[in-house]
Coordinates of C-alpha atoms in Angstrom, one line a residue:
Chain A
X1 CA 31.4 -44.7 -3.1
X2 CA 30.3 -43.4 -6.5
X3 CA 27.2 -44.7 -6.5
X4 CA 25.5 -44.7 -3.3
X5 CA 22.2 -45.6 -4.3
X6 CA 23.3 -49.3 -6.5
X7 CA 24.0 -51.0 -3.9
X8 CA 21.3 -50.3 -1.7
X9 CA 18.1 -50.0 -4.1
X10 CA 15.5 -47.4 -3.4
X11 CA 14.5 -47.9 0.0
X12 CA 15.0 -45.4 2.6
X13 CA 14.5 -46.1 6.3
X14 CA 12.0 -42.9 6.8
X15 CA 9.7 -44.6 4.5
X16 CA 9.7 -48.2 6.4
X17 CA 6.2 -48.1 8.8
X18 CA 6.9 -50.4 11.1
X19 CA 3.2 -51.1 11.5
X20 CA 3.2 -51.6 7.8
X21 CA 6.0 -55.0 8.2
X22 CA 2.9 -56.6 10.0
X23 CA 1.5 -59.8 8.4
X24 CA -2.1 -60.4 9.0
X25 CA -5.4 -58.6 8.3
X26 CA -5.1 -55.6 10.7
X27 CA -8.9 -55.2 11.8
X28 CA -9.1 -59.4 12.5
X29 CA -9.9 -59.7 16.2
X30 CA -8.5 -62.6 17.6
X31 CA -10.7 -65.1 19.9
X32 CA -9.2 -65.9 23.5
X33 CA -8.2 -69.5 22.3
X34 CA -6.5 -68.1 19.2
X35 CA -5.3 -65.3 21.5
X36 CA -3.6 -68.3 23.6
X37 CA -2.3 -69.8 20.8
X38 CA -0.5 -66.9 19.2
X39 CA 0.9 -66.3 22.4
X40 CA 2.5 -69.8 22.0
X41 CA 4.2 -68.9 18.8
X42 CA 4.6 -65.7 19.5
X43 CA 6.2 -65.8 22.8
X44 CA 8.5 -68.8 21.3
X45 CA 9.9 -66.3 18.8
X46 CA 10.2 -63.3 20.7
X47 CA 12.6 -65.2 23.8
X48 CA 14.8 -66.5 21.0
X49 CA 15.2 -63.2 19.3
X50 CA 16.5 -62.2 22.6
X51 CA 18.7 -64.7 22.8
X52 CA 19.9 -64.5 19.7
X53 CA 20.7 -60.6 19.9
X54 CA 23.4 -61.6 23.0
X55 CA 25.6 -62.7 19.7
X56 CA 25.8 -59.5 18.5
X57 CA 29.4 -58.3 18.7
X58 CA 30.3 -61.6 20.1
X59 CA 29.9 -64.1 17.6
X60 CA 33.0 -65.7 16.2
X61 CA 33.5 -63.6 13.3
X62 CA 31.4 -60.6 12.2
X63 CA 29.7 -62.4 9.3
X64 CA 27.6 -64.4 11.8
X65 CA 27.3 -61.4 13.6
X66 CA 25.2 -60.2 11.1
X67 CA 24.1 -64.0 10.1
X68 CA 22.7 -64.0 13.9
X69 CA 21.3 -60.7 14.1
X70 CA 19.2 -61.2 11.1
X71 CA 17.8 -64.4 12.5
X72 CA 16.6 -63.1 15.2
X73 CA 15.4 -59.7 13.8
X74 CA 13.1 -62.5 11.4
X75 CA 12.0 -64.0 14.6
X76 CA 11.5 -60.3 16.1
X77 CA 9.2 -60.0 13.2
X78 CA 7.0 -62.9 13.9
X79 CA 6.5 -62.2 17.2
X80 CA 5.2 -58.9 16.3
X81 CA 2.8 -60.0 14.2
X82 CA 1.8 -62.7 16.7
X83 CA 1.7 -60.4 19.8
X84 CA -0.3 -57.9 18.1
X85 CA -3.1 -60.3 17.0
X86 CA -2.6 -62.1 20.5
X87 CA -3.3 -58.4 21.8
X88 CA -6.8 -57.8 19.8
X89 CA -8.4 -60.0 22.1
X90 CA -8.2 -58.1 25.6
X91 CA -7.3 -54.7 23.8
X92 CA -3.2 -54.8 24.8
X93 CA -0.5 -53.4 22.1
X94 CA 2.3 -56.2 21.0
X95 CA 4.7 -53.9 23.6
X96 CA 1.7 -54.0 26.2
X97 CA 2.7 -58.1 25.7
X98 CA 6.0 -57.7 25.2
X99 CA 7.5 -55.5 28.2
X100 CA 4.3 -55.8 30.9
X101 CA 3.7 -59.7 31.2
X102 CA 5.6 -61.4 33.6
X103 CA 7.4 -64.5 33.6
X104 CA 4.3 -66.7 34.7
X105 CA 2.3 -65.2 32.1
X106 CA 4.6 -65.9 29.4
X107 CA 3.8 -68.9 27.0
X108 CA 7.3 -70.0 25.7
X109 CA 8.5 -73.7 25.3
X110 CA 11.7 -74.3 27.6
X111 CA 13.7 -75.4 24.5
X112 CA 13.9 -71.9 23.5
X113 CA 14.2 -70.6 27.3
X114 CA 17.7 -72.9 27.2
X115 CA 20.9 -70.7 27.7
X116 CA 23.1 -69.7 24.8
X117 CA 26.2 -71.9 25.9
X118 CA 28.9 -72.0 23.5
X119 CA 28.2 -71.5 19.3
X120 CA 27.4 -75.0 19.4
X121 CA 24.8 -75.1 22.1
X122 CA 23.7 -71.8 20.3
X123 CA 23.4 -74.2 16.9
X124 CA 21.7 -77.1 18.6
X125 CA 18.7 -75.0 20.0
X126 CA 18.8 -73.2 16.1
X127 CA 18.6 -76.7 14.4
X128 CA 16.0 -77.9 16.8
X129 CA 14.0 -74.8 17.0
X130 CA 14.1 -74.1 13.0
X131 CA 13.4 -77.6 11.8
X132 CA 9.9 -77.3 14.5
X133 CA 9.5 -73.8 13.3
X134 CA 9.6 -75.0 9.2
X135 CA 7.4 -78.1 9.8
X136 CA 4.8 -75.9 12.1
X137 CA 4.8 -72.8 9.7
X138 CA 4.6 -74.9 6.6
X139 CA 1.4 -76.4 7.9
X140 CA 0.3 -73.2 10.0
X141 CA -0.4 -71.6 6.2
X142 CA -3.6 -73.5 6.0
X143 CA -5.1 -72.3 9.1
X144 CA -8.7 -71.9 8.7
X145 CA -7.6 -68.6 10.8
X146 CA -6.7 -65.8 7.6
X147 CA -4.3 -63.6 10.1
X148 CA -2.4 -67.2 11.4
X149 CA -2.4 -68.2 8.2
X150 CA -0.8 -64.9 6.6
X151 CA 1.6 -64.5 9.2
X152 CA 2.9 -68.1 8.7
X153 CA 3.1 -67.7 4.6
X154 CA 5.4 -64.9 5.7
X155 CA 7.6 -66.4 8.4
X156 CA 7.8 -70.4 6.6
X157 CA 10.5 -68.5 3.6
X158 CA 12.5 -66.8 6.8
X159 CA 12.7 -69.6 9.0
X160 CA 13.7 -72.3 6.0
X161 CA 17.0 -70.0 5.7
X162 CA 17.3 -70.2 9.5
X163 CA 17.4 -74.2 9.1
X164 CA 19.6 -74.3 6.5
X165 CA 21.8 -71.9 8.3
X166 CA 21.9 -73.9 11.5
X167 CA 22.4 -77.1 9.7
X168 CA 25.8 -75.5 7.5
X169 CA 26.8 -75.2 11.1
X170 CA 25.9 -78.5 12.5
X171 CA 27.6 -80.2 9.8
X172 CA 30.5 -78.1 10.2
X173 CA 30.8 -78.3 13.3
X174 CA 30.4 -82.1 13.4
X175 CA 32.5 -83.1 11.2
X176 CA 35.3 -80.1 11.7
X177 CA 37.9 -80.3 14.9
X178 CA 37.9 -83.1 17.4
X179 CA 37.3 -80.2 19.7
X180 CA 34.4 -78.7 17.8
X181 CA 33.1 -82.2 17.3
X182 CA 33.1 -82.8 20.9
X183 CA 31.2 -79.6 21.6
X184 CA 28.3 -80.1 18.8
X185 CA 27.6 -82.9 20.7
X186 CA 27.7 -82.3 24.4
X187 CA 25.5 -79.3 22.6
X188 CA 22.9 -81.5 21.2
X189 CA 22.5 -83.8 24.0
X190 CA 22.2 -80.9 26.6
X191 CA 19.4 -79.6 24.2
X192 CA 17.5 -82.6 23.3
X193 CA 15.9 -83.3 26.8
X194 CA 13.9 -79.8 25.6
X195 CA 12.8 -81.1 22.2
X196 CA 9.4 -83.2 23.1
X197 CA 7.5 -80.3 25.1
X198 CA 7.2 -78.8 21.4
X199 CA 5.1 -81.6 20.3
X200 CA 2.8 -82.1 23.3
X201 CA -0.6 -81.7 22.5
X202 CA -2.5 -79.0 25.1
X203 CA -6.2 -78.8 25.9
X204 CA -6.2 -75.7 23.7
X205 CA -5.3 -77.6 20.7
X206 CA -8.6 -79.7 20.3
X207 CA -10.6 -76.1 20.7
X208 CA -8.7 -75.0 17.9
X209 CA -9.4 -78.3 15.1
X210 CA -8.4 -76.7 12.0
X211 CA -7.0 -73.3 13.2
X212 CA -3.7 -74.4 15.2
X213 CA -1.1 -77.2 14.3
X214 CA -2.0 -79.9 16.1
X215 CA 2.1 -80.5 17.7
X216 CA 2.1 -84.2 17.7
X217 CA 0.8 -84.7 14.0
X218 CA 4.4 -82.8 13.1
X219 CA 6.7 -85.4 15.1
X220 CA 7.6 -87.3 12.4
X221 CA 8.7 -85.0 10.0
X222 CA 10.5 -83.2 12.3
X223 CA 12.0 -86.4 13.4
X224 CA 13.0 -87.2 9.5
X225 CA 14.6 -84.0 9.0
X226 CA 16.8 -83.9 12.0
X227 CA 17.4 -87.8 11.8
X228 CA 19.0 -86.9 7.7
X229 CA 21.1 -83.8 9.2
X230 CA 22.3 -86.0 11.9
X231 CA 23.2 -88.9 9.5
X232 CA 25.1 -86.6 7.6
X233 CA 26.5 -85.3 10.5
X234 CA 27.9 -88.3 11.7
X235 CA 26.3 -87.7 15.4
X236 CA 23.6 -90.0 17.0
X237 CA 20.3 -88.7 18.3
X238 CA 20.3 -88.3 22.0
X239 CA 18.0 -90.6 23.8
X240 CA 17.2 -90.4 27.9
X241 CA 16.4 -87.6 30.1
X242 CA 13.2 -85.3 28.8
X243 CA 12.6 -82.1 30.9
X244 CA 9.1 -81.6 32.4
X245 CA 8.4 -78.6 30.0
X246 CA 5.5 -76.5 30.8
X247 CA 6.0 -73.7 29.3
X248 CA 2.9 -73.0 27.5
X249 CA 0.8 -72.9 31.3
X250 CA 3.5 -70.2 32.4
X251 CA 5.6 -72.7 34.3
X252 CA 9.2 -72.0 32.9
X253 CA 12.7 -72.8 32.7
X254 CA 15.2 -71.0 35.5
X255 CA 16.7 -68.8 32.8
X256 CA 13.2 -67.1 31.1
X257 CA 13.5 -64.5 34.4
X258 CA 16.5 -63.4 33.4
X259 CA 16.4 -63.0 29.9
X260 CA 12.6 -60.9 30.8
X261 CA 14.5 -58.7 33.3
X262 CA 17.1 -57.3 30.4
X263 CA 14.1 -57.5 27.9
X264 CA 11.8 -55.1 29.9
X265 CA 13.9 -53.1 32.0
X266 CA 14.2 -50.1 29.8
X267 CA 10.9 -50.6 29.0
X268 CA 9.4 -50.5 32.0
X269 CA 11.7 -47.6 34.3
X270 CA 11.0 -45.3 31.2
X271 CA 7.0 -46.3 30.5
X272 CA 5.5 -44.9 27.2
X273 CA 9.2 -43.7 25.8
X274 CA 9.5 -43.6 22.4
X275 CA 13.0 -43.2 20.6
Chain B
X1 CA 50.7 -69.7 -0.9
X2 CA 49.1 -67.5 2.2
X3 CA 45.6 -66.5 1.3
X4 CA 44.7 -62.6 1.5
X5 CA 43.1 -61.6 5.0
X6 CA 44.3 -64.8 6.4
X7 CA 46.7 -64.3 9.6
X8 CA 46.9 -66.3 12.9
X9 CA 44.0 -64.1 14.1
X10 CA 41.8 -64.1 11.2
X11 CA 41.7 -68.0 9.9
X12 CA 39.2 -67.6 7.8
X13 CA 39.9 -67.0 4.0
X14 CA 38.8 -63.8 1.7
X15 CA 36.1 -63.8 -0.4
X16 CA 35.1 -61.7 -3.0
X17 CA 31.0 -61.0 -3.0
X18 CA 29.5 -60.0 -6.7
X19 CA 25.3 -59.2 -6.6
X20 CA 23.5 -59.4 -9.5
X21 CA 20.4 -56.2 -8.8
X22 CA 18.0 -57.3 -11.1
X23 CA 17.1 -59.7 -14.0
X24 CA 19.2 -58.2 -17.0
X25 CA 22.0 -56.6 -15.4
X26 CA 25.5 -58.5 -14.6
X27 CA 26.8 -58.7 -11.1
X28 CA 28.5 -56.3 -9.9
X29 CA 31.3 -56.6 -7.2
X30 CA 29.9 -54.9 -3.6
X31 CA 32.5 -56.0 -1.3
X32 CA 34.4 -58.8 0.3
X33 CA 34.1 -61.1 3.5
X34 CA 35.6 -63.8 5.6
X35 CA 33.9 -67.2 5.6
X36 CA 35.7 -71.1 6.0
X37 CA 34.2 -72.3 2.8
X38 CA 32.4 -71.4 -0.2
X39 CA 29.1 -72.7 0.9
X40 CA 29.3 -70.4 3.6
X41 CA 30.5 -67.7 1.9
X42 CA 27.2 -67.5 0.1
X43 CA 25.0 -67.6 2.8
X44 CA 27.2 -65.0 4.4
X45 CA 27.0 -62.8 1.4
X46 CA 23.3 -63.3 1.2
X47 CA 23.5 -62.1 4.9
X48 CA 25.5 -59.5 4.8
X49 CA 25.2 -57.7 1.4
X50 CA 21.4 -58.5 0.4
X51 CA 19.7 -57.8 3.6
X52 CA 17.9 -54.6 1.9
X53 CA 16.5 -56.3 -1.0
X54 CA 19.8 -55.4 -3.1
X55 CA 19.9 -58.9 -5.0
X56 CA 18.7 -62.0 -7.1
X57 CA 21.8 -63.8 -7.1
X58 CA 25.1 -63.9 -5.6
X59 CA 28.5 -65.1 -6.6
X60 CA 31.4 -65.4 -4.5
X61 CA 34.9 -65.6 -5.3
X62 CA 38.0 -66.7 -3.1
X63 CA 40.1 -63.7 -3.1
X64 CA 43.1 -65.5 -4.3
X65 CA 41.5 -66.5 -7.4
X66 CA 41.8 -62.8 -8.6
X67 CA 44.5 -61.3 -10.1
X68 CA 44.8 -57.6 -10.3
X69 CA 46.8 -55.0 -12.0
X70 CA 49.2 -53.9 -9.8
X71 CA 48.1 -50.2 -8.4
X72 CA 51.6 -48.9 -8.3
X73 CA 51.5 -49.1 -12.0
X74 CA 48.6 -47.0 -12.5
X75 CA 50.3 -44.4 -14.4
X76 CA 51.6 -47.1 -16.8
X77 CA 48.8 -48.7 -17.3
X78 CA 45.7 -46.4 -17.4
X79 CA 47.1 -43.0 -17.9
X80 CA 48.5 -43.5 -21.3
X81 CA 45.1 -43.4 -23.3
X82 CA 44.8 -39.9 -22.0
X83 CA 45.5 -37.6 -25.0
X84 CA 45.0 -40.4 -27.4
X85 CA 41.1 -39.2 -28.6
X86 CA 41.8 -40.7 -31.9
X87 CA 41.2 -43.9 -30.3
X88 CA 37.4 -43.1 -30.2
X89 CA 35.3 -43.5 -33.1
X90 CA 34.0 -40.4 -32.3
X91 CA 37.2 -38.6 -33.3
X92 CA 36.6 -39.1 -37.1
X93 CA 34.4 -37.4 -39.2
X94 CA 32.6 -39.5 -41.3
X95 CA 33.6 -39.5 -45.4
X96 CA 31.2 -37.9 -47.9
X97 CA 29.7 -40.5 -49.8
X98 CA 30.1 -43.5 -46.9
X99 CA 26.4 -44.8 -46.6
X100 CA 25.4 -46.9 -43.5
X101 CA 28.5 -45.3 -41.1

């Protein structure tokens, strides 16, 4: 190369804090709802970026390698953010969350718990999960809570790109091969029995008026976004069977042991290592 | 017509990636990549080639759409202005008496 430097801009990685990539007000101490409720989100984001990091090297082509890897390095960064203001409250570290909670203390929706299947199963819970994520986040940014509300000004722009990604692919997929066709959706309807636990509306919510997103109030226009993609699709919503969920009071889906085992295994035969 | 880098194993057609750094400056090309359309091939640039903040705009180009000078003919082609400095302006002195040169 004869000019390194062009390509790349100024940046080096030496100068990259990683404390510093943080949204939110740093000395904001969260309250145990608000705790709770980041935990939601937080915990969401951070079993999908595991997930999603299983594509890495196994993707169909290298470019969604990449396309995959950034997505969930986004969704790494949310749950960052979220864990470390979830942490404030009882004095824990976003790895203290992270690597030493176990699986019933773990507040994820089972739609994001769901197995990575094929490329299409792995497209159905992106479309699902990104449409939620841009409806929630889009709202989240008025949270009468300033550290929610930063973190969700910064993860709405990342999560948009994640819908539109997984929605090139649904269409694609959809409308491509009789084969691929058939596989976007067996994918959808094996996801969809996941989809209403996101909009449930917990205890927790009415203690938080005005700080969380109330998950039913977003329904529709998650409903009106997917219902459009599908149209255009040419695939039919799934109706019938709806898991029992449970998720966000630490009652989980088969698979959330499993992916917390490979998560936390380094972390916890080699406590307090840094690399 | 086969498309370049597209084989039985590889189905996906070439594209060539051009990032523009900043407001101002033209794109410039940083590389190629494999994608099944031009939609994609965007987002795929944007994923692979701007994920440092490099870029306000991309442009991608099937591969096929570019014609090249043919690198065996280097010698032919770019090699020949060597020797020639009367081709630069430079090479002149300027005439006594020439205002506004």
């Amino acid at each position: 190369m004869n000019e390194p430097d062009s390509a790349h801009g100024a940046v080096s990685v030496d100068a990259i804090t990683l404390s510093a990539e943080l949204a939110g007000e740093a000395d904001a101490v969260a309250s145990a709802d608000v705790a709770e409720y980041a935990l939601w989100l937080g915990d969401d984001a951070l079993v999908l970026a595991q997930q999603l990091g299983w594509w890495i090297s196994r993707a169909p082509e290298l470019e969604e390698d990449v396309a995959l890897g950034n997505i969930g390095l986004d969704l790494i960064g949310h749950a960052r953010s979220l864990l470390r203001y979830a942490g404030t409250a009882t004095g824990r570290t976003e790895d203290d969350l992270a690597y030493w909670r176990d699986e019933p203390e773990f507040r994820s929706a089972w739609l994001f718990e769901q197995p990575n299947g094929d490329f299409a199963h792995t497209i159905a819970r992106q479309l699902i999960a990104s449409v939620y994520l841009v409806e929630l986040y889009s709202r989240l940014r008025a949270s009468q809570d300033a550290t929610l509300a930063a973190i969700a000004a910064k993860a709405v722009k990342e999560v948009d790109y994640h819908r539109d990604h997984a929605t090139q692919w649904t269409l694609r997929l959809a409308l491509g091969t009789e084969e691929s066709r058939r596989r976007m959706t067996l994918a959808l309807a094996d996801l969809w029995p996941y989809v209403d636990e996101l909009f449930v509306d917990e205890p927790l919510v009415d203690r938080l008026e005005g700080v969380a997103v109330r998950p039913s109030t977003i329904r529709p226009a998650f409903d009106a976004v997917i219902d459009s993609v599908l149209a255009e699709a040419e695939l039919v919503r799934p109706a019938g069977f709806i898991a029992a969920g449970g998720g966000r009071v630490g009652r989980h889906f088969s698979t959330l042991g499993y992916i917390l085992a490979e998560m936390q295994v380094l972390a916890r035969q080699h406590p307090g290592a840094s690399w | 017509m086969s498309t370049p880098g597209q084989s039985p194993a590889e189905p996906w057609p070439l594209w060539e990636v051009f990032v523009r750094a900043g407001r101002g400056l033209s794109h410039v090309h940083v590389g190629s990549l494999h994608a099944p359309d031009a939609e994609m091939a965007v987002r795929n640039a944007r994923d692979v080639y701007t994920r440092r903040n490099e870029g306000v705009s991309v442009w991608v180009v099937p591969a096929d759409a570019i014609t090249t000078s043919d690198p065996d003919a280097k010698g032919a082609w770019f090699e020949s202005p060597a020797g020639k400095n009367y081709r630069h302006a430079s090479y002149y002195t300027a005439s006594e008496g020439v205002k506004h040169l």
